[in-house]
Coordinates of N, CA and C and ligand atoms in Angstrom, one line a residue:
X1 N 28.0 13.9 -16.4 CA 26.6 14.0 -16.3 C 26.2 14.2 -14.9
X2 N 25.5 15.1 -14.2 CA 25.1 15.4 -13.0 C 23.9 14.7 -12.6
X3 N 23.5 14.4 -11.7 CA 22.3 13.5 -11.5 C 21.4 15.1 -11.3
X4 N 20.1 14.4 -10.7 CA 18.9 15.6 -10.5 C 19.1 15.7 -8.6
X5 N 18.9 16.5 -8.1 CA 18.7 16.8 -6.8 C 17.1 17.2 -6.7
X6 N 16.2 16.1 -5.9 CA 14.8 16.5 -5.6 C 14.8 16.8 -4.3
X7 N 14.2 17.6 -3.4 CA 13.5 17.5 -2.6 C 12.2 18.1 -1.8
X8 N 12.4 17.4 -0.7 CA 10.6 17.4 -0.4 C 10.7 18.4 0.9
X9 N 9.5 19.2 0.6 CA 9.3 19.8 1.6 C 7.7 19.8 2.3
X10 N 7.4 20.3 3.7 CA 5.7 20.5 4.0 C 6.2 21.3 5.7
X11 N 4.9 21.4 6.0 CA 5.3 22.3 7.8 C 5.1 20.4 8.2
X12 N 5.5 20.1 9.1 CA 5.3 18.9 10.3 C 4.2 18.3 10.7
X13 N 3.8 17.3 9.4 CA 2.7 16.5 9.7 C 1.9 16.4 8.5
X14 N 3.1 16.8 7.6 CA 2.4 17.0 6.3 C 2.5 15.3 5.1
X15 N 3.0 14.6 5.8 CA 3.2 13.2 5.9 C 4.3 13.4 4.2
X16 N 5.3 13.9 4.7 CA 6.4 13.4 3.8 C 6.8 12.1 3.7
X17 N 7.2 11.4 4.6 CA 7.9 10.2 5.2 C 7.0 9.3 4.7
X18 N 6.2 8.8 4.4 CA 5.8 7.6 3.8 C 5.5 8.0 2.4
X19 N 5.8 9.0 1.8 CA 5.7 9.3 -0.2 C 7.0 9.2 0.0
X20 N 8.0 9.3 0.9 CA 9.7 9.8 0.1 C 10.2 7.9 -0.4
X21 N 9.9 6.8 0.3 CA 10.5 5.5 0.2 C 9.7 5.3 -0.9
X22 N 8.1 5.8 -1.5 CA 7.5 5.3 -2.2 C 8.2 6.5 -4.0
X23 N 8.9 7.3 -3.4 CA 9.4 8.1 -4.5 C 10.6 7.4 -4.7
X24 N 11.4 6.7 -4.3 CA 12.7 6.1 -4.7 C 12.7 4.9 -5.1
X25 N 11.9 4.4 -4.7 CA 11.0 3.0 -5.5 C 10.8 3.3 -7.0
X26 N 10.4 4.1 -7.0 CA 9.6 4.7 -8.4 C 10.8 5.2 -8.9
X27 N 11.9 5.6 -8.7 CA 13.2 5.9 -9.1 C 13.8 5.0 -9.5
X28 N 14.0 3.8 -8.8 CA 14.8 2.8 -9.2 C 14.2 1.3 -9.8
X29 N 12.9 1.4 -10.4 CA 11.8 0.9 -11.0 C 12.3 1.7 -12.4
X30 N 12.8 3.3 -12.7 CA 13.3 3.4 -13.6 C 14.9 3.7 -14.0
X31 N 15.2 2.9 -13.5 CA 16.7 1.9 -13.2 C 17.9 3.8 -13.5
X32 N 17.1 4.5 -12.1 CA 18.3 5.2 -11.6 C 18.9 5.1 -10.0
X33 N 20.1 5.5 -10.0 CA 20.6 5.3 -8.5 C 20.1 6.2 -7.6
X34 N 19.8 6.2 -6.8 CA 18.9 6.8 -5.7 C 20.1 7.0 -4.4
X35 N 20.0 8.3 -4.2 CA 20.8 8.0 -2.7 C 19.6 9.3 -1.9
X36 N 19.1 8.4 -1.0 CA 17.9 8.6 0.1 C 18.3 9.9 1.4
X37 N 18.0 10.5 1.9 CA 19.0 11.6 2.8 C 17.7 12.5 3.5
X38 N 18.7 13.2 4.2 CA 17.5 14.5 5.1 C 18.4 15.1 5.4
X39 N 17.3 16.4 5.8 CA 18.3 17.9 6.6 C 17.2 18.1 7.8
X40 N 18.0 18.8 9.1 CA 19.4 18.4 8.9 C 19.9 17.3 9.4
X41 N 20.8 16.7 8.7 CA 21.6 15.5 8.9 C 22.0 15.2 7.8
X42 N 22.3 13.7 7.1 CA 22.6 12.9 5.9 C 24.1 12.6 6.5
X43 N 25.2 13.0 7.5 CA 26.4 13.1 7.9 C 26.7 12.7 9.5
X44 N 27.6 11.9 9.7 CA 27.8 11.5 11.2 C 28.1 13.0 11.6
X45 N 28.6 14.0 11.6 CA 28.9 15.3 12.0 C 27.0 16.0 12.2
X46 N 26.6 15.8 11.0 CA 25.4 16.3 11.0 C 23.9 16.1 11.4
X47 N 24.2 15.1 11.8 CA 22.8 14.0 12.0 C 23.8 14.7 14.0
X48 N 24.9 14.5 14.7 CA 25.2 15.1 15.7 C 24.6 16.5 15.5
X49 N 24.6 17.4 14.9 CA 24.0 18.7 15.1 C 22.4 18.8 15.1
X50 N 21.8 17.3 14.0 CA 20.0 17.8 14.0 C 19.7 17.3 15.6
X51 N 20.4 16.2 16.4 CA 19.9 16.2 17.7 C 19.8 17.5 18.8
X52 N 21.2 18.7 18.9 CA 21.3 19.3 19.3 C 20.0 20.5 18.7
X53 N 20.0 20.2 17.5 CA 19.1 21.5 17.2 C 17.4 21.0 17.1
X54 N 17.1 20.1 17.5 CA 16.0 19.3 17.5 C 15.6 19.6 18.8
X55 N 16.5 19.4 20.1 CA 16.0 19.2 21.5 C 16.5 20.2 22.4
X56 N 17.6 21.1 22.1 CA 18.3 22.0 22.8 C 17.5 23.3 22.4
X57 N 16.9 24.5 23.4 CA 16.6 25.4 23.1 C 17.8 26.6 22.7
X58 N 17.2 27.2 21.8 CA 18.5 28.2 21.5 C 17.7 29.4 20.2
X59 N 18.3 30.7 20.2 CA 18.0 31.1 19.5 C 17.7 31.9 17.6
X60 N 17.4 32.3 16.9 CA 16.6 31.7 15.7 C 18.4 32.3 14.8
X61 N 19.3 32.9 15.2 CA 20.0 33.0 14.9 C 21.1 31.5 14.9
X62 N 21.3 31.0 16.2 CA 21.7 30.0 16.5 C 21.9 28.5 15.2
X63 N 19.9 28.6 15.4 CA 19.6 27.6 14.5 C 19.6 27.6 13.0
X64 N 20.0 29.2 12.7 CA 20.4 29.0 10.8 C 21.7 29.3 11.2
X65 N 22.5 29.0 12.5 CA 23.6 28.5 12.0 C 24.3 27.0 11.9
X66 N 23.4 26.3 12.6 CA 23.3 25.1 13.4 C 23.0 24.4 11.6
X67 N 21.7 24.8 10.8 CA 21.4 24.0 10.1 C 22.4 24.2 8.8
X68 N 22.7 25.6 8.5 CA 23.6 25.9 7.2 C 25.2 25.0 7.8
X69 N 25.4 25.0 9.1 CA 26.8 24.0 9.2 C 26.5 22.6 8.8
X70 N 25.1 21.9 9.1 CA 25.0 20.6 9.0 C 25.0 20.6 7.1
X71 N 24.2 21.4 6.6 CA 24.4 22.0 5.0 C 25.9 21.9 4.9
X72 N 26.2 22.2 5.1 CA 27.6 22.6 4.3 C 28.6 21.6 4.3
X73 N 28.7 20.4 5.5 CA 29.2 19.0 5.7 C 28.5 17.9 4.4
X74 N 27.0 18.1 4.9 CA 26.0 17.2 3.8 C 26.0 17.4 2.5
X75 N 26.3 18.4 2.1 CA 26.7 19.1 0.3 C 28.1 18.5 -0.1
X76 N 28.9 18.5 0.9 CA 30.9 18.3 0.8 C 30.7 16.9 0.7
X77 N 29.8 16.3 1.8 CA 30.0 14.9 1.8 C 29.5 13.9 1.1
X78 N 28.1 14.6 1.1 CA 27.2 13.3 0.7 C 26.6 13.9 -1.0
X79 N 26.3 15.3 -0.6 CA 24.9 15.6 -2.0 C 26.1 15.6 -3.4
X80 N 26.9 16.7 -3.2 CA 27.9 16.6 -4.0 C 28.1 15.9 -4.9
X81 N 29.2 14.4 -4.3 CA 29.4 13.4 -4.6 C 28.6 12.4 -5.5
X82 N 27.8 12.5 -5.2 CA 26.6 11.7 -5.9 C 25.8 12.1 -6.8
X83 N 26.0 13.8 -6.5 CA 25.6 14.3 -8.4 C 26.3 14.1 -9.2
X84 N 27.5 14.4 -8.9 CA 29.1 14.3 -10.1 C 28.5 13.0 -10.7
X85 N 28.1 11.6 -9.8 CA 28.5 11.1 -10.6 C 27.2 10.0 -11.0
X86 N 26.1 10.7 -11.1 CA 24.9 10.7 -11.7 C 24.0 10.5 -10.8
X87 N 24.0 10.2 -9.7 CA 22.9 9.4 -9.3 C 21.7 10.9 -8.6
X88 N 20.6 10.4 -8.4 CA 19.6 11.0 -8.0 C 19.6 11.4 -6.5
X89 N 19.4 12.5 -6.1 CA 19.7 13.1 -4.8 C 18.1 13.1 -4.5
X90 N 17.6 12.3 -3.4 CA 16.1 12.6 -2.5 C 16.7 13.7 -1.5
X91 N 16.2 14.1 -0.7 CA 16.8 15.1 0.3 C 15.4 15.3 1.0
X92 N 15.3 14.9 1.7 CA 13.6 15.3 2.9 C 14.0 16.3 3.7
X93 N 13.6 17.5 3.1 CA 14.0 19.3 3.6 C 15.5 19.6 3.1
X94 N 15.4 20.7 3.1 CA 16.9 21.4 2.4 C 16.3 22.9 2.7
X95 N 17.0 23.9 2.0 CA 17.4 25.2 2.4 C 15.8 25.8 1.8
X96 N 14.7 25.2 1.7 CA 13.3 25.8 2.3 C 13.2 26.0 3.3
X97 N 13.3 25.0 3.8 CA 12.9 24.7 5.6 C 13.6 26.0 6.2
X98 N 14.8 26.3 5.9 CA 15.6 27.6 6.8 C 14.7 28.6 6.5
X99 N 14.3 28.8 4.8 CA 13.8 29.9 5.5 C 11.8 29.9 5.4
X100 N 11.5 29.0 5.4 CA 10.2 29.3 6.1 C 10.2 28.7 7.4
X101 N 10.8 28.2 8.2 CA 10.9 27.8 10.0 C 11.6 28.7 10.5
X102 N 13.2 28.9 10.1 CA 13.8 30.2 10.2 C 13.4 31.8 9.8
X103 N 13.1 31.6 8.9 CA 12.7 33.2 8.2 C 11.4 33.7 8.6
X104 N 10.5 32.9 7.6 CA 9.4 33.1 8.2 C 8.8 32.3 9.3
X105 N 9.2 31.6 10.0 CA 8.6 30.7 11.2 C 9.2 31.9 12.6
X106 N 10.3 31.7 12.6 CA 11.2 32.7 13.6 C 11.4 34.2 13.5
X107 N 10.9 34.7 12.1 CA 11.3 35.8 11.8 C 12.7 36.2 11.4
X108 N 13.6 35.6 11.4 CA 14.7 35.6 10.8 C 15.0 36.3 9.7
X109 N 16.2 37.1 9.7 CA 16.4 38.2 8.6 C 16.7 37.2 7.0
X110 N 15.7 37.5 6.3 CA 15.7 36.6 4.8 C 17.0 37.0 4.1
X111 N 17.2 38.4 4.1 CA 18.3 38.5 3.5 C 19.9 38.1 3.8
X112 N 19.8 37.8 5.4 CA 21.0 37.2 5.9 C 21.0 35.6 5.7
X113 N 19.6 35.1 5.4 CA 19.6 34.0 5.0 C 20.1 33.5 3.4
X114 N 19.5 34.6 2.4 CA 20.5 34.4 1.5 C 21.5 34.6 1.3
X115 N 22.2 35.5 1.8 CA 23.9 35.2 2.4 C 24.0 34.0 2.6
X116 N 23.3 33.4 3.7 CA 24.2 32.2 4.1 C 23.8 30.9 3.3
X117 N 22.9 30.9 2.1 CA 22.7 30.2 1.3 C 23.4 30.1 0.1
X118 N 23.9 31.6 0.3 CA 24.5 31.8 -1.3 C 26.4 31.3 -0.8
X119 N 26.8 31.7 0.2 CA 28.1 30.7 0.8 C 28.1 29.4 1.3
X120 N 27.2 28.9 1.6 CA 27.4 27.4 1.8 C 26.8 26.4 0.9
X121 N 26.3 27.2 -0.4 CA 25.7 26.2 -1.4 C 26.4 26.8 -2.5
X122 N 26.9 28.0 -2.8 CA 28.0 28.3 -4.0 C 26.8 27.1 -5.3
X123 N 25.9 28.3 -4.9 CA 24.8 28.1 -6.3 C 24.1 26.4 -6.3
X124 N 24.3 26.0 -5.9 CA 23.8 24.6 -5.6 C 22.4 24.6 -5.2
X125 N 21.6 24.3 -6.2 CA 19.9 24.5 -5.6 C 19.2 23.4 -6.1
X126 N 18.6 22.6 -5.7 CA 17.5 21.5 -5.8 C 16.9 22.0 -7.5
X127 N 16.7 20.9 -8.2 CA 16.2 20.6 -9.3 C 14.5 20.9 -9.0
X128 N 14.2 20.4 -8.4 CA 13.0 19.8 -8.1 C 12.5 19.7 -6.7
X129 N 11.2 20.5 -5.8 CA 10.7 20.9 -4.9 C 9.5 20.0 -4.8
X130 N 9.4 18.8 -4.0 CA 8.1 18.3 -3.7 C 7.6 19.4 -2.6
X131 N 6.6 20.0 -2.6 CA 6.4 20.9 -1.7 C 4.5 19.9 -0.9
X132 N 4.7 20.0 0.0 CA 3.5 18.7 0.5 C 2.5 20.3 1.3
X133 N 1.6 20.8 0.8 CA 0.5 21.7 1.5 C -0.7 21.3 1.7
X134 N -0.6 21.5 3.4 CA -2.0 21.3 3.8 C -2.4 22.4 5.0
X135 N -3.7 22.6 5.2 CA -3.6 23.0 6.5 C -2.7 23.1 7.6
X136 N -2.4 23.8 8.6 CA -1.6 23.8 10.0 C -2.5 22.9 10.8
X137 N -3.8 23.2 10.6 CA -4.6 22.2 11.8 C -4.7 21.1 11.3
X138 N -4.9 20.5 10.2 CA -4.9 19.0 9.7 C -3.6 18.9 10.7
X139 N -2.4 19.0 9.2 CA -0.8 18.6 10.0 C -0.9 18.4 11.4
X140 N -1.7 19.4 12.5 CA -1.7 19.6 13.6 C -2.1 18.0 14.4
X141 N -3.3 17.4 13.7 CA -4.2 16.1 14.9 C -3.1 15.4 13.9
X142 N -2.7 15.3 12.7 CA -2.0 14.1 12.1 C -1.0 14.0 13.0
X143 N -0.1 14.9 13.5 CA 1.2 14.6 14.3 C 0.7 14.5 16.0
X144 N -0.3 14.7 16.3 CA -0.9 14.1 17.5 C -1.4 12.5 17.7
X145 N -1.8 12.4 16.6 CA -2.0 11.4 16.3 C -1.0 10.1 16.3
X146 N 0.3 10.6 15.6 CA 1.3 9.9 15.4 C 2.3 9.6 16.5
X147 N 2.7 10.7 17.3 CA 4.1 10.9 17.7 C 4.2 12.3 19.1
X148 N 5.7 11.3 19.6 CA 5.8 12.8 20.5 C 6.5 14.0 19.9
X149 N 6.2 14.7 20.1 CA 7.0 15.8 19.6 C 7.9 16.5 20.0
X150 N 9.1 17.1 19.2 CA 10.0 17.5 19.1 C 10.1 18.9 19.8
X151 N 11.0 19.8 19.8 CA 10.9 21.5 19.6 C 9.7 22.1 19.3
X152 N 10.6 21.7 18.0 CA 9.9 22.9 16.7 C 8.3 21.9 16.6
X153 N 7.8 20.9 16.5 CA 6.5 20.7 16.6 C 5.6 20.8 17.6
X154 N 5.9 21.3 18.4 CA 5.2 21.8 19.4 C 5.2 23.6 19.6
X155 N 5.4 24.1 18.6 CA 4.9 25.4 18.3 C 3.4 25.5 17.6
X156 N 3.3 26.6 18.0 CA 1.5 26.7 17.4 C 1.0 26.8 16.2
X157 N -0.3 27.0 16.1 CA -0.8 27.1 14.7 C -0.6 28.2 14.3
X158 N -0.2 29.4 15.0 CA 0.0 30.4 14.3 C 1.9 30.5 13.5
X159 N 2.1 29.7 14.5 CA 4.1 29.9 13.8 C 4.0 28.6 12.4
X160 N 2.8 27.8 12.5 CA 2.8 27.0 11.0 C 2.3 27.5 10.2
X161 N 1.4 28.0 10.6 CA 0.7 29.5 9.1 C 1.8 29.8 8.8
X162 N 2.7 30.7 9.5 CA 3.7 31.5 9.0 C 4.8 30.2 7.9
X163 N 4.9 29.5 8.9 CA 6.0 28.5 7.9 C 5.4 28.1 7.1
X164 N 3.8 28.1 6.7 CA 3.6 27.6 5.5 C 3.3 28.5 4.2
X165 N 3.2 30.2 5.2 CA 3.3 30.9 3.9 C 4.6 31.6 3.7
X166 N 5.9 31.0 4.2 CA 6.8 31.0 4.1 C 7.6 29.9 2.7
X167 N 7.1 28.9 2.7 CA 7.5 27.9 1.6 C 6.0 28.9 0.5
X168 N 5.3 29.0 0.3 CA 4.4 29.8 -0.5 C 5.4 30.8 -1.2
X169 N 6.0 31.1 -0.4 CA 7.0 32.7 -0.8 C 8.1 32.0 -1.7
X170 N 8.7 31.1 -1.1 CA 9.3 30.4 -1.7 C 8.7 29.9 -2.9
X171 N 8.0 29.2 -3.2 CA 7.4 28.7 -4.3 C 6.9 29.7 -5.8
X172 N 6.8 30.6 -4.7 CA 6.0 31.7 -6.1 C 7.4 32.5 -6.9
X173 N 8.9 32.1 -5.7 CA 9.7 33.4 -6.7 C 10.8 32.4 -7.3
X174 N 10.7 30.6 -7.6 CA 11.3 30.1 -8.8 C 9.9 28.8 -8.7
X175 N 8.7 29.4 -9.4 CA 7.7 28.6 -9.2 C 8.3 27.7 -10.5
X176 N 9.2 27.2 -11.3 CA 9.2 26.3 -12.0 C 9.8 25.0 -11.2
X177 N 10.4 25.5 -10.6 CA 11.5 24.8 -9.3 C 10.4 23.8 -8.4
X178 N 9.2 24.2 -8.2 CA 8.3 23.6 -7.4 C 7.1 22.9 -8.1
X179 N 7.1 22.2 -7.4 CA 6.2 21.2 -7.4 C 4.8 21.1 -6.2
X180 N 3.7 21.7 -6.0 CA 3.2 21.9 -4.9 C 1.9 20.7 -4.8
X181 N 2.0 19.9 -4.0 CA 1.4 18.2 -3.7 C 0.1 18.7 -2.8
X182 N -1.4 19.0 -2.8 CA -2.1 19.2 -2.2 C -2.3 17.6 -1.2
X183 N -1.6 18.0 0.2 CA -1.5 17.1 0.9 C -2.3 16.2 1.8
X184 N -3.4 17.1 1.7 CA -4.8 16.8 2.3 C -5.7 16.2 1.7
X185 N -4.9 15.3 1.7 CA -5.7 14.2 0.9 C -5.6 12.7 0.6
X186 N -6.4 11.7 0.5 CA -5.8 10.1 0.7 C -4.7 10.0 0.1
X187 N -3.8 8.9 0.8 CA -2.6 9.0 0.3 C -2.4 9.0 -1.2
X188 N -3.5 7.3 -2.1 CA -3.4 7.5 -3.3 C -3.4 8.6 -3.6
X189 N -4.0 9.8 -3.3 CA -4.5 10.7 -4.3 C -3.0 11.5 -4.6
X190 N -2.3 11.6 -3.4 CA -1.3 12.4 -3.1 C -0.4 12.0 -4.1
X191 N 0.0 10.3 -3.6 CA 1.0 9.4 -4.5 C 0.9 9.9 -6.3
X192 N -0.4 10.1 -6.4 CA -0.4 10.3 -8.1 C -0.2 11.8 -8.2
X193 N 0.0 13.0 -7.8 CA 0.0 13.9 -7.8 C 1.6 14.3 -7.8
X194 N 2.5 13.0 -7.2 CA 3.6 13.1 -7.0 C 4.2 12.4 -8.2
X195 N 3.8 11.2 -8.7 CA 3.9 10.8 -10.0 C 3.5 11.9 -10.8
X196 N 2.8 12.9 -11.4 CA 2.3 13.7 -12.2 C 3.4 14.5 -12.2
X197 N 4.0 15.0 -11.1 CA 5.2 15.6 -11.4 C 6.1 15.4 -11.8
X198 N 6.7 14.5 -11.2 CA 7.8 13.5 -12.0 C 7.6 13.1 -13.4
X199 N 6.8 13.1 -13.7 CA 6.2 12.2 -15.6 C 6.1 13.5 -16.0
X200 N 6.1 14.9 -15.6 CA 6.1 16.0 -16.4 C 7.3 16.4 -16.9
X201 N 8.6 16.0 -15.8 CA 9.6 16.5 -16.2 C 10.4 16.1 -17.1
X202 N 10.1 14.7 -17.1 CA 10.6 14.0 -18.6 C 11.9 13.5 -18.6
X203 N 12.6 13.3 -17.3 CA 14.0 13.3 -17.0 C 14.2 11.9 -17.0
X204 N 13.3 10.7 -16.9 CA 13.6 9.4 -16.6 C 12.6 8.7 -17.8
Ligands
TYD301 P1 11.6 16.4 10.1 O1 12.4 16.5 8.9 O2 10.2 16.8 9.9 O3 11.8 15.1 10.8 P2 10.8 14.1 11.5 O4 9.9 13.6 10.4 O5 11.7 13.1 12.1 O6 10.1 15.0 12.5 O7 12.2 17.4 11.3 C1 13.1 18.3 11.1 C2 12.7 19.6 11.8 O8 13.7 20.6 11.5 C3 11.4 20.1 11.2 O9 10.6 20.6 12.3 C4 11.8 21.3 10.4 C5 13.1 21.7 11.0 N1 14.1 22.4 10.1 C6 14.3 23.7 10.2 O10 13.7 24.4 11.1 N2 15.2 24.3 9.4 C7 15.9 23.7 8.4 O11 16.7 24.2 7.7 C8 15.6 22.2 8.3 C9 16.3 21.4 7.3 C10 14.7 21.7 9.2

């Protein structure tokens, strides 16, 4: 029996990180195993490459290679493993993020991205897409608000337009696959919006 692979996506500031612990709670409330994760990282090898590609400048070719190697350790190591043998995969970003930050953020060739999707995941695709949309300028004072920033969050409002109609693109060509969380909005409201989806699928 394979477990489900969920994960969450939004552009940077779209406050994943306090719904993902409240989504695994809610997971193991209905007494499944949960193994918690992110990209890129989830791997001592790979969590070494999201520092390098977090703070090191380099370019857009670089970084879909940077993140499909940290992929391809994190799938062997960690996601894999834990489907075989039931348990529930969270994953905070996966192979959206390449291509709406890569693709459409950087402009990155889509088609070479599915190449490299279609070799380092040998069909392996997420069940289930929390996709978190809001504004670029909300996300924008929320991560001002919060934190210093990284690289990639200190690019503009116009490279998060693009990343966010980049997961859009994504969403609309396996729209069963997604889940789209209108993120601009109190957290309750979010939280049940994220419950709604989950109680739709009927899997727990
Ligand atoms: P994020 O997951 O938002 O972590 P934090 O909450 O600690 O900031 O940061 C990861 C960054 O990496 C984010 O800006 C998106 C980017 N990213 C890509 O550009 N491509 C990818 O394939 C992945 C997985 C992430």
């Amino acid at each position: 029996m394979s477990g489900r692979f969920i994960t969450i996506e939004g552009i940077d500031g779209a406050g994943k990180s306090s719904h993902i612990a409240a989504l695994a709670h809610w997971l193991r409330q209905h007494e499944v195993e949960v193994v918690l994760t992110r990209e890129p990282g989830g791997t001592p090898l790979a969590e070494s490459l999201r520092e390098l590609f977090l703070h090191r400048e380099m370019d857009a070719l670089t970084e879909a290679l940077l993140v499909f190697a940290a992929r391809r350790d994190h799938l062997q190591r960690v996601i894999e493993p834990a489907l075989a043998r039931g348990a529930t995969v969270v994953c905070d970003r996966f192979t959206d993020a390449s291509f709406a930050y890569q693709g459409a953020g950087r402009g990155f060739d889509l088609v070479q991205l599915a190449q490299l999707e279609q070799w380092v995941q040998q069909g392996r695709h997420p069940d289930l897409t929390l996709w978190f949309d809001l504004p670029p300028l909300v996300a924008a004072q929320r991560r001002a608000a919060a934190r210093d920033a990284d690289r990639l969050e200190r690019e503009d409002i116009a490279f998060f337009e693009r990343v966010r109609a980049g997961y859009a693109a994504r969403r609309d060509a396996t729209p069963q696959r997604f889940a789209r969380i209108d993120a601009d909005q109190p957290r309750e409201m979010v939280w049940q919006q994220i419950e709604a989806a989950l109680a739709a699928r009927r899997w727990w």
